[in-house]
Coordinates of C-alpha atoms in Angstrom, one line a residue:
X162 CA -24.2 -21.7 -34.7
X163 CA -20.4 -22.4 -34.2
X164 CA -20.1 -18.9 -32.6
X165 CA -23.0 -20.1 -30.5
X166 CA -21.9 -23.1 -29.6
X167 CA -18.5 -21.3 -28.6
X168 CA -20.8 -19.0 -26.5
X169 CA -22.4 -21.6 -24.7
X170 CA -19.2 -23.6 -24.1
X171 CA -17.7 -20.6 -22.2
X172 CA -20.7 -20.1 -19.9
X173 CA -20.5 -24.2 -19.2
X174 CA -17.1 -23.6 -18.4
X175 CA -16.9 -20.3 -16.4
X176 CA -16.0 -22.3 -12.9
X177 CA -12.8 -23.3 -14.6
X178 CA -12.3 -20.3 -17.1
X179 CA -9.6 -18.3 -16.7
X180 CA -8.6 -14.7 -18.8
X181 CA -5.7 -14.8 -21.1
X182 CA -2.8 -15.6 -18.2
X183 CA -1.7 -12.1 -16.2
X184 CA -4.2 -10.1 -18.9
X185 CA -6.4 -8.7 -15.8
X186 CA -3.1 -8.3 -13.9
X187 CA -0.9 -6.6 -16.5
X188 CA -3.8 -4.1 -16.7
X189 CA -3.8 -3.2 -12.6
X190 CA -0.1 -3.5 -12.9
X191 CA 0.0 -0.3 -15.6
X192 CA -2.7 1.5 -13.9
X193 CA -0.6 1.1 -10.3
X194 CA 2.4 2.6 -12.5
X195 CA 0.3 5.2 -14.4
X196 CA -2.6 6.6 -12.5
X197 CA -2.0 10.2 -11.6
X198 CA -3.7 10.2 -8.2
X199 CA -1.5 7.4 -7.1
X200 CA 1.3 9.7 -8.1
X201 CA 0.1 12.7 -6.3
X202 CA -0.4 11.3 -3.6
X203 CA 3.2 9.4 -3.5
X204 CA 4.6 12.7 -3.5
X205 CA 2.5 13.6 -0.9
X206 CA 3.3 11.0 1.2
X207 CA 7.1 11.6 0.5
X208 CA 6.4 15.5 1.7
X209 CA 4.8 14.5 5.0
X210 CA 7.0 12.2 5.5
X211 CA 9.7 14.9 5.4
X212 CA 7.7 17.3 7.1
X213 CA 7.7 14.8 10.3
X214 CA 11.2 14.9 10.7
X215 CA 11.8 18.5 10.4
X216 CA 11.3 19.1 14.5
X217 CA 13.6 16.4 15.7
X218 CA 16.8 18.2 16.3
X219 CA 18.3 20.0 19.0
X220 CA 17.7 24.2 18.4
X221 CA 20.6 25.9 17.0
X222 CA 23.3 27.7 19.1
X223 CA 22.9 31.2 20.1
X224 CA 25.4 33.0 19.7
X225 CA 25.6 36.8 21.2
X226 CA 28.0 39.6 20.9
X227 CA 27.5 43.4 22.8
X228 CA 29.9 46.6 22.2
X229 CA 29.2 48.8 24.8
X230 CA 30.3 52.5 25.2
X231 CA 31.1 53.5 28.8
X232 CA 30.3 57.0 30.5
X233 CA 32.2 58.6 31.4
X234 CA 34.6 58.0 28.6
X235 CA 37.7 57.7 30.7
X236 CA 36.1 54.2 31.9
X237 CA 36.4 53.0 28.3
X238 CA 34.2 50.2 26.5
X239 CA 33.2 47.1 27.3
X240 CA 32.9 44.0 25.1
X241 CA 31.0 40.9 25.7
X242 CA 31.0 37.2 23.6
X243 CA 28.6 34.7 24.6
X244 CA 27.6 31.0 22.9
X245 CA 25.2 29.0 24.5
X246 CA 23.5 25.5 23.4
X247 CA 20.5 24.2 24.7
X248 CA 19.8 20.8 25.5
X249 CA 15.8 19.6 25.6
X250 CA 15.7 16.1 27.1
X251 CA 12.7 15.2 24.4
X252 CA 15.1 15.5 21.6
X253 CA 18.3 13.7 23.4
X254 CA 16.2 11.1 24.3
X255 CA 15.2 10.2 21.1
X256 CA 11.5 10.6 21.6
X257 CA 11.0 13.1 18.8
X258 CA 12.9 11.0 16.4
X259 CA 10.6 7.8 17.6
X260 CA 7.2 10.0 17.2
X261 CA 8.8 11.0 13.4
X262 CA 8.9 7.4 12.7
X263 CA 5.9 6.2 14.1
X264 CA 4.0 9.3 11.9
X265 CA 6.1 8.4 9.1
X266 CA 3.8 4.4 8.7
X267 CA 0.4 6.7 8.3
X268 CA 1.2 8.3 4.7
X269 CA 2.0 4.7 3.6
X270 CA -1.1 3.4 5.0
X271 CA -3.3 6.0 3.1
X272 CA -1.6 5.7 0.0
X273 CA -2.1 1.6 0.6
X274 CA -5.7 2.1 1.3
X275 CA -6.1 4.8 -1.8
X276 CA -4.1 2.1 -4.2
X277 CA -6.7 -0.7 -3.2
X278 CA -9.7 1.7 -4.0
X279 CA -8.0 2.8 -7.2
X280 CA -7.1 -1.3 -8.4
X281 CA -10.6 -2.6 -6.9
X282 CA -12.3 0.4 -9.7
X283 CA -10.1 -0.6 -12.3
X284 CA -11.2 -4.5 -11.4
X285 CA -14.5 -3.8 -11.6
X286 CA -14.6 -2.0 -14.6
X287 CA -12.7 -4.9 -16.4
X288 CA -15.6 -7.5 -15.3
X289 CA -17.8 -5.1 -16.5
X290 CA -16.0 -5.4 -19.8
X291 CA -15.8 -8.6 -20.1
X292 CA -19.5 -9.2 -19.3
X293 CA -20.1 -6.6 -22.0
X294 CA -17.7 -8.5 -24.4
X295 CA -19.6 -12.1 -23.7
X296 CA -23.0 -10.0 -24.2
X297 CA -21.8 -8.8 -27.6
X298 CA -20.6 -11.9 -29.1
X299 CA -24.1 -13.7 -28.0
X300 CA -25.9 -10.9 -29.7
X301 CA -23.5 -11.4 -32.5
X302 CA -24.7 -14.7 -32.8
X303 CA -28.2 -13.7 -32.5
X304 CA -28.1 -10.8 -35.0
X305 CA -26.7 -13.9 -37.4
X306 CA -29.8 -15.7 -36.6
X307 CA -32.1 -12.7 -37.3
X308 CA -30.6 -11.5 -40.7
X309 CA -30.9 -15.5 -42.1
X310 CA -34.3 -15.3 -41.2
X311 CA -34.7 -12.2 -42.8
X312 CA -33.2 -13.7 -46.0
X313 CA -35.1 -16.7 -46.2
X314 CA -38.4 -14.3 -45.3
X315 CA -37.4 -12.0 -48.4
X316 CA -37.3 -14.8 -50.8
X317 CA -40.3 -16.5 -49.4
X318 CA -41.9 -13.1 -49.8
X319 CA -41.0 -12.9 -53.4
X320 CA -41.9 -16.3 -54.0
X321 CA -45.6 -15.6 -52.5
X322 CA -45.4 -18.1 -49.6
X323 CA -46.0 -15.2 -46.8
X324 CA -47.1 -11.7 -46.7
X325 CA -45.5 -7.9 -46.1
X326 CA -46.7 -8.5 -42.3
X327 CA -44.3 -11.7 -41.5
X328 CA -41.3 -10.2 -43.4
X329 CA -42.0 -6.8 -41.8
X330 CA -42.0 -8.9 -38.2
X331 CA -38.3 -10.0 -39.1
X332 CA -36.9 -7.3 -40.0
X333 CA -37.8 -5.6 -37.0
X334 CA -36.6 -8.3 -34.5
X335 CA -33.4 -7.4 -36.7
X336 CA -33.6 -4.2 -36.2
X337 CA -34.2 -4.6 -32.4
X338 CA -31.1 -6.5 -32.0
X339 CA -28.9 -4.2 -34.2
X340 CA -29.7 -1.5 -32.1
X341 CA -29.2 -3.5 -28.9
X342 CA -25.9 -4.3 -30.2
X343 CA -24.8 -0.4 -31.2
X344 CA -25.6 0.5 -27.7
X345 CA -23.9 -2.4 -26.2
X346 CA -20.6 -1.3 -28.5
X347 CA -21.0 2.3 -26.8
X348 CA -21.0 0.7 -23.5
X349 CA -17.8 -0.9 -24.3
X350 CA -16.1 2.4 -25.3
X351 CA -17.4 4.1 -22.0
X352 CA -15.6 1.5 -20.1
X353 CA -12.6 1.6 -22.1
X354 CA -12.5 5.1 -21.6
X355 CA -12.9 4.4 -18.0
X356 CA -9.9 2.4 -18.0
X357 CA -7.8 4.8 -19.9
X358 CA -8.6 7.4 -17.1
X359 CA -7.3 5.1 -14.5
X360 CA -4.1 4.2 -16.1
X361 CA -3.1 8.1 -16.6
X362 CA -4.9 8.9 -19.9
X363 CA -3.3 6.0 -21.6
X364 CA -5.1 3.9 -23.8
X365 CA -5.1 -0.2 -22.2
X366 CA -4.5 -2.4 -24.8
X367 CA -6.6 -5.8 -23.8
X368 CA -6.9 -8.7 -25.9
X369 CA -9.2 -12.1 -24.6
X370 CA -10.7 -10.1 -21.9
X371 CA -12.4 -12.6 -19.8
X372 CA -13.6 -13.3 -16.4
X373 CA -10.9 -13.6 -14.0
X374 CA -10.5 -17.0 -12.5
X375 CA -12.7 -17.2 -8.6
X376 CA -12.0 -19.5 -5.7
X377 CA -14.4 -18.3 -3.2
X378 CA -13.7 -20.0 0.1
X379 CA -16.9 -21.4 1.7
X380 CA -15.3 -21.0 5.4
X381 CA -15.6 -17.3 5.9
X382 CA -14.2 -17.6 9.7
X383 CA -11.4 -19.3 8.3
X384 CA -10.6 -16.9 5.7
X385 CA -11.4 -13.6 7.8
X386 CA -8.5 -14.9 10.3
X387 CA -6.1 -15.0 7.2
X388 CA -6.8 -11.7 6.3
X389 CA -7.6 -9.4 8.9
X390 CA -4.5 -8.4 9.6
X391 CA -4.3 -7.2 6.0
X392 CA -7.4 -4.4 6.7
X393 CA -5.4 -0.8 5.8
X394 CA -8.4 0.7 7.8
X395 CA -7.5 -1.3 10.9
X396 CA -3.3 -1.0 10.2
X397 CA -4.2 2.8 9.9
X398 CA -5.6 2.6 13.6
X399 CA -3.3 0.8 14.9
X400 CA -0.5 2.8 13.8
X401 CA -2.5 5.8 15.2
X402 CA -2.6 4.2 18.5
X403 CA 1.4 3.8 18.3
X404 CA 1.6 7.5 17.7
X405 CA 0.0 8.2 20.7
X406 CA 1.6 6.1 22.8
X407 CA 4.8 7.7 21.7
X408 CA 3.2 10.9 22.0
X409 CA 2.8 10.0 25.8
X410 CA 6.2 9.3 25.8
X411 CA 7.4 12.5 24.1
X412 CA 5.0 14.8 26.5
X413 CA 5.9 13.5 29.2
X414 CA 10.0 13.9 28.4
X415 CA 8.9 17.4 27.9
X416 CA 8.2 18.0 31.6
X417 CA 11.9 17.3 32.1
X418 CA 13.9 21.0 32.6
X419 CA 15.9 21.7 29.6
X420 CA 19.6 22.3 30.4
X421 CA 21.6 25.2 28.5
X422 CA 25.2 25.7 28.5
X423 CA 27.5 28.0 27.1
X424 CA 30.8 30.0 27.0
X425 CA 31.0 33.9 28.0
X426 CA 33.5 36.3 27.4
X427 CA 34.0 39.7 28.7
X428 CA 36.4 42.7 28.0
X429 CA 36.9 45.9 29.7
X430 CA 39.6 48.7 29.8
X431 CA 42.7 46.3 31.2
X432 CA 40.2 43.3 32.5
X433 CA 39.4 40.4 30.7
X434 CA 36.3 37.7 32.2
X435 CA 36.0 34.1 30.5
X436 CA 34.2 31.2 31.5
X437 CA 31.2 29.2 31.3
X438 CA 27.5 29.9 31.5
X439 CA 24.7 27.1 32.8
X440 CA 21.0 27.7 32.6
X441 CA 17.5 25.5 33.7
X442 CA 14.9 26.2 31.6
X443 CA 11.7 24.7 34.0
X444 CA 8.6 24.3 32.0
X445 CA 5.8 24.9 34.7
X446 CA 2.9 25.8 32.3
X447 CA 3.4 25.0 28.6
X448 CA 2.9 21.4 29.1
X449 CA 0.2 21.3 31.7
X450 CA -2.7 18.7 30.0
X451 CA -0.7 18.0 26.8
X452 CA -0.1 14.5 28.2
X453 CA -3.7 13.7 29.5
X454 CA -4.7 15.0 25.6
X455 CA -2.6 12.2 24.0
X456 CA -4.0 9.7 26.8
X457 CA -7.5 10.5 25.7
X458 CA -6.7 10.3 21.8
X459 CA -5.5 6.9 22.7
X460 CA -8.4 5.8 24.7
X461 CA -10.7 7.2 21.6
X462 CA -8.4 5.2 18.6
X463 CA -8.6 2.1 21.2
X464 CA -12.3 2.3 20.7
X465 CA -12.6 2.9 17.0
X466 CA -10.4 0.0 16.3
X467 CA -12.8 -2.2 18.0
X468 CA -15.8 -0.3 16.2
X469 CA -13.7 -1.3 12.9
X470 CA -12.9 -4.5 13.8
X471 CA -17.0 -5.0 14.0
X472 CA -17.6 -3.1 10.9
X473 CA -15.3 -4.8 9.0
X474 CA -16.0 -8.3 10.1
X475 CA -19.9 -7.9 9.5
X476 CA -19.5 -5.9 5.9
X477 CA -17.2 -8.9 4.8
X478 CA -19.5 -11.4 6.6
X479 CA -22.4 -9.8 4.5
X480 CA -20.3 -9.6 1.3
X481 CA -19.5 -13.1 1.6
X482 CA -22.7 -14.7 2.0
X483 CA -24.0 -12.4 -1.2
X484 CA -21.0 -13.4 -3.2
X485 CA -21.8 -17.3 -2.5
X486 CA -25.7 -16.7 -3.5
X487 CA -24.4 -15.2 -6.5
X488 CA -22.1 -17.6 -7.0
X489 CA -25.2 -20.5 -6.5
X490 CA -27.2 -18.4 -8.9
X491 CA -24.9 -18.2 -11.5
X492 CA -24.4 -21.6 -11.5
X493 CA -27.8 -22.3 -11.7
X494 CA -28.4 -20.4 -14.7
X495 CA -25.5 -21.9 -16.3
X496 CA -27.2 -25.5 -15.9
X497 CA -30.5 -24.3 -17.1
X498 CA -28.9 -22.6 -20.0
X499 CA -27.7 -25.9 -21.3
X500 CA -30.8 -27.8 -20.4
X501 CA -32.5 -25.6 -22.7
X502 CA -30.5 -24.7 -25.7
X503 CA -33.3 -25.2 -28.9
X504 CA -31.9 -22.9 -31.1
X505 CA -31.8 -25.2 -34.1
X506 CA -34.8 -26.7 -33.4
X507 CA -36.9 -23.5 -33.3
X508 CA -34.9 -22.9 -36.6
X509 CA -35.8 -25.7 -38.1
X510 CA -39.4 -25.7 -37.1
X511 CA -40.0 -22.1 -38.7
X512 CA -38.1 -23.2 -41.9
X513 CA -41.1 -26.2 -41.9
X514 CA -44.0 -23.5 -41.5
X515 CA -44.2 -25.1 -38.0
X516 CA -44.4 -22.2 -36.0
X517 CA -44.7 -18.6 -36.9
X518 CA -42.4 -15.7 -37.2
X519 CA -43.6 -14.2 -33.8
X520 CA -43.3 -17.4 -32.3
X521 CA -39.9 -17.7 -33.2
X522 CA -38.7 -14.3 -32.3
X523 CA -40.7 -14.8 -28.4
X524 CA -38.9 -18.4 -28.1
X525 CA -35.3 -17.3 -29.3
X526 CA -35.6 -14.1 -27.5
X527 CA -36.5 -16.1 -24.1
X528 CA -33.3 -17.8 -24.8
X529 CA -31.1 -15.2 -25.3
X530 CA -32.5 -13.4 -22.4
X531 CA -31.6 -16.3 -20.1
X532 CA -27.8 -15.9 -21.7
X533 CA -28.0 -12.4 -20.3
X534 CA -29.2 -13.4 -17.0
X535 CA -26.5 -16.2 -16.9
X536 CA -23.7 -13.4 -17.8
X537 CA -25.6 -10.4 -15.6
X538 CA -25.1 -13.2 -12.5
X539 CA -21.8 -14.0 -13.5
X540 CA -21.0 -10.4 -13.5
X541 CA -22.0 -9.7 -10.5
X542 CA -20.4 -12.5 -8.9
X543 CA -17.0 -11.7 -9.7
X544 CA -18.0 -7.9 -8.7
X545 CA -18.9 -9.0 -5.0
X546 CA -15.9 -11.8 -5.1
X547 CA -13.4 -8.2 -6.3
X548 CA -14.8 -6.3 -3.6
X549 CA -14.1 -9.2 -0.7
X550 CA -10.7 -9.7 -2.1
X551 CA -9.8 -6.0 -2.5
X552 CA -7.8 -5.5 0.8
X553 CA -5.5 -8.5 -0.9
X554 CA -4.7 -6.4 -4.1

């Protein structure tokens, strides 16, 4: 009975209860450090950032040497040496470098988005584990009750007070609970396995796993205004907009002719010519429609931002409404559970012969079913709350 009281005390104090300080936070931190998908994505992001900076410098200087035989031989040989450097405005203006810097923000935002998805999955598994632990505790108490009834009925059967049918009913009730407990233990091990997978294959050593603290803000609009800018999808689209703006500036600068300058020396028999060379490369055709393309991409990404904000707002609004409803449902179940705890009365009535074993099993089963419903409501609320708060991870 003491265990049952402890279980009910937890349910009654759910609104202010909290796991051992930092239990879930430590688990999430470990997963963030050990998750193989995040490690691979980090390497990929670093490689992409390096790749973005591979085409932001001037092309290398061009060196040329010519050794020419004269015909007839009497005119001698000719030797030419030239070195030349091309200067394109897109590079020397810094537009290539600026575009690379804007592009390098995108891999970080992609990493942030995937990190949130992985940590949210881990958080939901943790919540499911807390639910199963609490349900396991309730089943343990229920199994103790069922075992005590079997022991009592066995003694009464031996004394001839009851028949074999009543004794078998008590044993069947116990067997049902044992089966549920075994199934629940398998589910707990599966969840732990999933958490280990997210933790890079390393086992998470979790103690006192309970539902985490949840403080749901009722005013959705004010809350949304605070977290809107943290949405990684919106951040990615906004950064894409900055990339296309810089791309437009780059492609406009590519319309400017490129200048080349160098040194040339020419030697023939008895004569040497040397001096500077200048050249101009005029981009008449190669950049045609490129600015239009970038402007079209910019308009498209701006429309996507409008759509994404609408979708984001509607999704979170519905999720917030769902979380509020689940919170109210959990509170309703908790209140009903506290008011309907009659396990001691049922046990006394059964021992006094005032109710049959079938009535006892049905009444007690109904009560523990209410415990399960309460825990399910709390689990569903916490999962909805975790999804709502995911972008703050």
